[in-house]
mmCIF file of C-alpha atoms in Angstrom:
data_model
loop_
_atom_site.group_PDB
_atom_site.id
_atom_site.type_symbol
_atom_site.label_atom_id
_atom_site.label_comp_id
_atom_site.label_asym_id
_atom_site.label_seq_id
_atom_site.Cartn_x
_atom_site.Cartn_y
_atom_site.Cartn_z
ATOM 1 C CA MET A 3 11.603 37.114 -4.815
ATOM 2 C CA LEU A 4 7.951 37.689 -5.665
ATOM 3 C CA ARG A 5 5.841 34.548 -5.949
ATOM 4 C CA THR A 6 2.156 34.107 -6.705
ATOM 5 C CA ILE A 7 0.642 31.203 -4.804
ATOM 6 C CA ALA A 8 -3.014 30.569 -5.589
ATOM 7 C CA GLU A 9 -4.143 34.210 -5.788
ATOM 8 C CA ASP A 10 -1.767 35.531 -3.125
ATOM 9 C CA ARG A 11 1.314 37.572 -3.997
ATOM 10 C CA LEU A 12 4.143 36.895 -1.563
ATOM 11 C CA LEU A 13 7.654 38.239 -1.194
ATOM 12 C CA VAL A 14 9.776 35.229 -0.312
ATOM 13 C CA PRO A 15 13.455 35.275 0.686
ATOM 14 C CA ILE A 16 15.941 33.260 -1.370
ATOM 15 C CA GLY A 17 19.609 32.383 -0.931
ATOM 16 C CA SER A 18 21.460 34.249 1.799
ATOM 17 C CA ALA A 19 18.513 36.664 2.150
ATOM 18 C CA VAL A 20 16.802 33.951 4.205
ATOM 19 C CA LEU A 21 19.139 34.838 7.079
ATOM 20 C CA ASN A 22 18.146 38.528 7.114
ATOM 21 C CA PHE A 23 14.599 38.537 5.784
ATOM 22 C CA ALA A 24 12.123 38.347 8.662
ATOM 23 C CA GLY A 25 9.328 36.158 7.215
ATOM 24 C CA LEU A 26 7.034 36.526 4.227
ATOM 25 C CA ILE A 27 5.302 39.669 3.049
ATOM 26 C CA ALA A 28 1.910 39.484 1.364
ATOM 27 C CA VAL A 29 1.422 42.274 -1.164
ATOM 28 C CA ASN A 30 -1.483 43.567 -3.211
ATOM 29 C CA GLU A 31 -1.431 44.497 -6.903
ATOM 30 C CA MET A 32 0.136 47.891 -6.237
ATOM 31 C CA GLY A 33 2.721 46.329 -3.924
ATOM 32 C CA GLU A 34 3.633 43.916 -6.713
ATOM 33 C CA PHE A 35 3.924 46.839 -9.135
ATOM 34 C CA ILE A 36 6.191 48.771 -6.753
ATOM 35 C CA TRP A 37 8.330 45.685 -6.082
ATOM 36 C CA ASN A 38 8.830 45.174 -9.808
ATOM 37 C CA GLU A 39 9.669 48.854 -10.300
ATOM 38 C CA LEU A 40 12.323 48.580 -7.591
ATOM 39 C CA LYS A 41 14.306 46.206 -9.798
ATOM 40 C CA GLU A 42 15.766 49.410 -11.214
ATOM 41 C CA GLU A 43 17.177 52.077 -8.937
ATOM 42 C CA MET A 44 14.874 55.085 -8.891
ATOM 43 C CA SER A 45 13.994 58.022 -6.704
ATOM 44 C CA LEU A 46 10.844 58.207 -4.629
ATOM 45 C CA ASP A 47 9.576 60.946 -6.953
ATOM 46 C CA ARG A 48 10.094 58.742 -10.019
ATOM 47 C CA LEU A 49 8.393 55.812 -8.285
ATOM 48 C CA LEU A 50 5.510 58.097 -7.320
ATOM 49 C CA LEU A 51 5.145 59.206 -10.930
ATOM 50 C CA ARG A 52 5.122 55.590 -12.143
ATOM 51 C CA VAL A 53 2.467 54.586 -9.577
ATOM 52 C CA CYS A 54 0.269 57.562 -10.482
ATOM 53 C CA GLU A 55 0.613 56.711 -14.188
ATOM 54 C CA GLU A 56 -0.387 53.101 -13.551
ATOM 55 C CA TYR A 57 -3.188 53.634 -11.011
ATOM 56 C CA GLU A 58 -5.866 56.253 -10.514
ATOM 57 C CA VAL A 59 -4.591 57.567 -7.204
ATOM 58 C CA GLU A 60 -3.967 61.031 -5.801
ATOM 59 C CA PRO A 61 -0.237 61.813 -5.563
ATOM 60 C CA ASP A 62 -0.370 62.645 -1.838
ATOM 61 C CA ARG A 63 -2.114 59.358 -1.033
ATOM 62 C CA ALA A 64 0.233 57.418 -3.319
ATOM 63 C CA ARG A 65 3.314 58.990 -1.681
ATOM 64 C CA GLU A 66 2.031 58.075 1.789
ATOM 65 C CA ASP A 67 1.284 54.485 0.718
ATOM 66 C CA ILE A 68 4.636 54.074 -1.064
ATOM 67 C CA ILE A 69 6.559 55.325 1.971
ATOM 68 C CA LYS A 70 4.660 52.954 4.267
ATOM 69 C CA PHE A 71 5.336 50.027 1.925
ATOM 70 C CA LEU A 72 9.032 50.879 1.614
ATOM 71 C CA ASP A 73 9.268 51.174 5.401
ATOM 72 C CA VAL A 74 7.791 47.666 5.766
ATOM 73 C CA LEU A 75 10.264 46.312 3.214
ATOM 74 C CA LYS A 76 13.149 47.993 5.059
ATOM 75 C CA SER A 77 11.992 46.691 8.443
ATOM 76 C CA LYS A 78 11.968 43.141 7.037
ATOM 77 C CA ASN A 79 15.391 43.652 5.414
ATOM 78 C CA ALA A 80 13.838 43.053 2.004
ATOM 79 C CA ILE A 81 15.441 46.232 0.623
ATOM 80 C CA LEU A 82 18.390 48.330 1.702
ATOM 81 C CA GLU A 83 17.939 51.586 3.555
ATOM 82 C CA GLU A 84 18.286 54.591 1.273
ATOM 83 C CA SER A 85 20.071 57.603 2.683
ATOM 84 C CA ASN A 86 17.498 60.124 1.414
ATOM 85 C CA ARG A 87 14.037 60.003 -0.121
#
């Protein structure tokens, strides 16, 4: 669950996720945007398109940043591993 505390955006585990989620994750504005987009299942390419529409960022840089962010989320068990990107 995404929570804003003061001016910090934090991903916080709730319910049974507490058992698998390894701590809190602080996210920036783009991380919050990506997290909210992930509420609906979508491909990496679709997510990349959405990020590029929302922010002035080069697609190659956005793809690299999205993959890094998703890898962090996966390593903390905040999202499930996807079989292909």
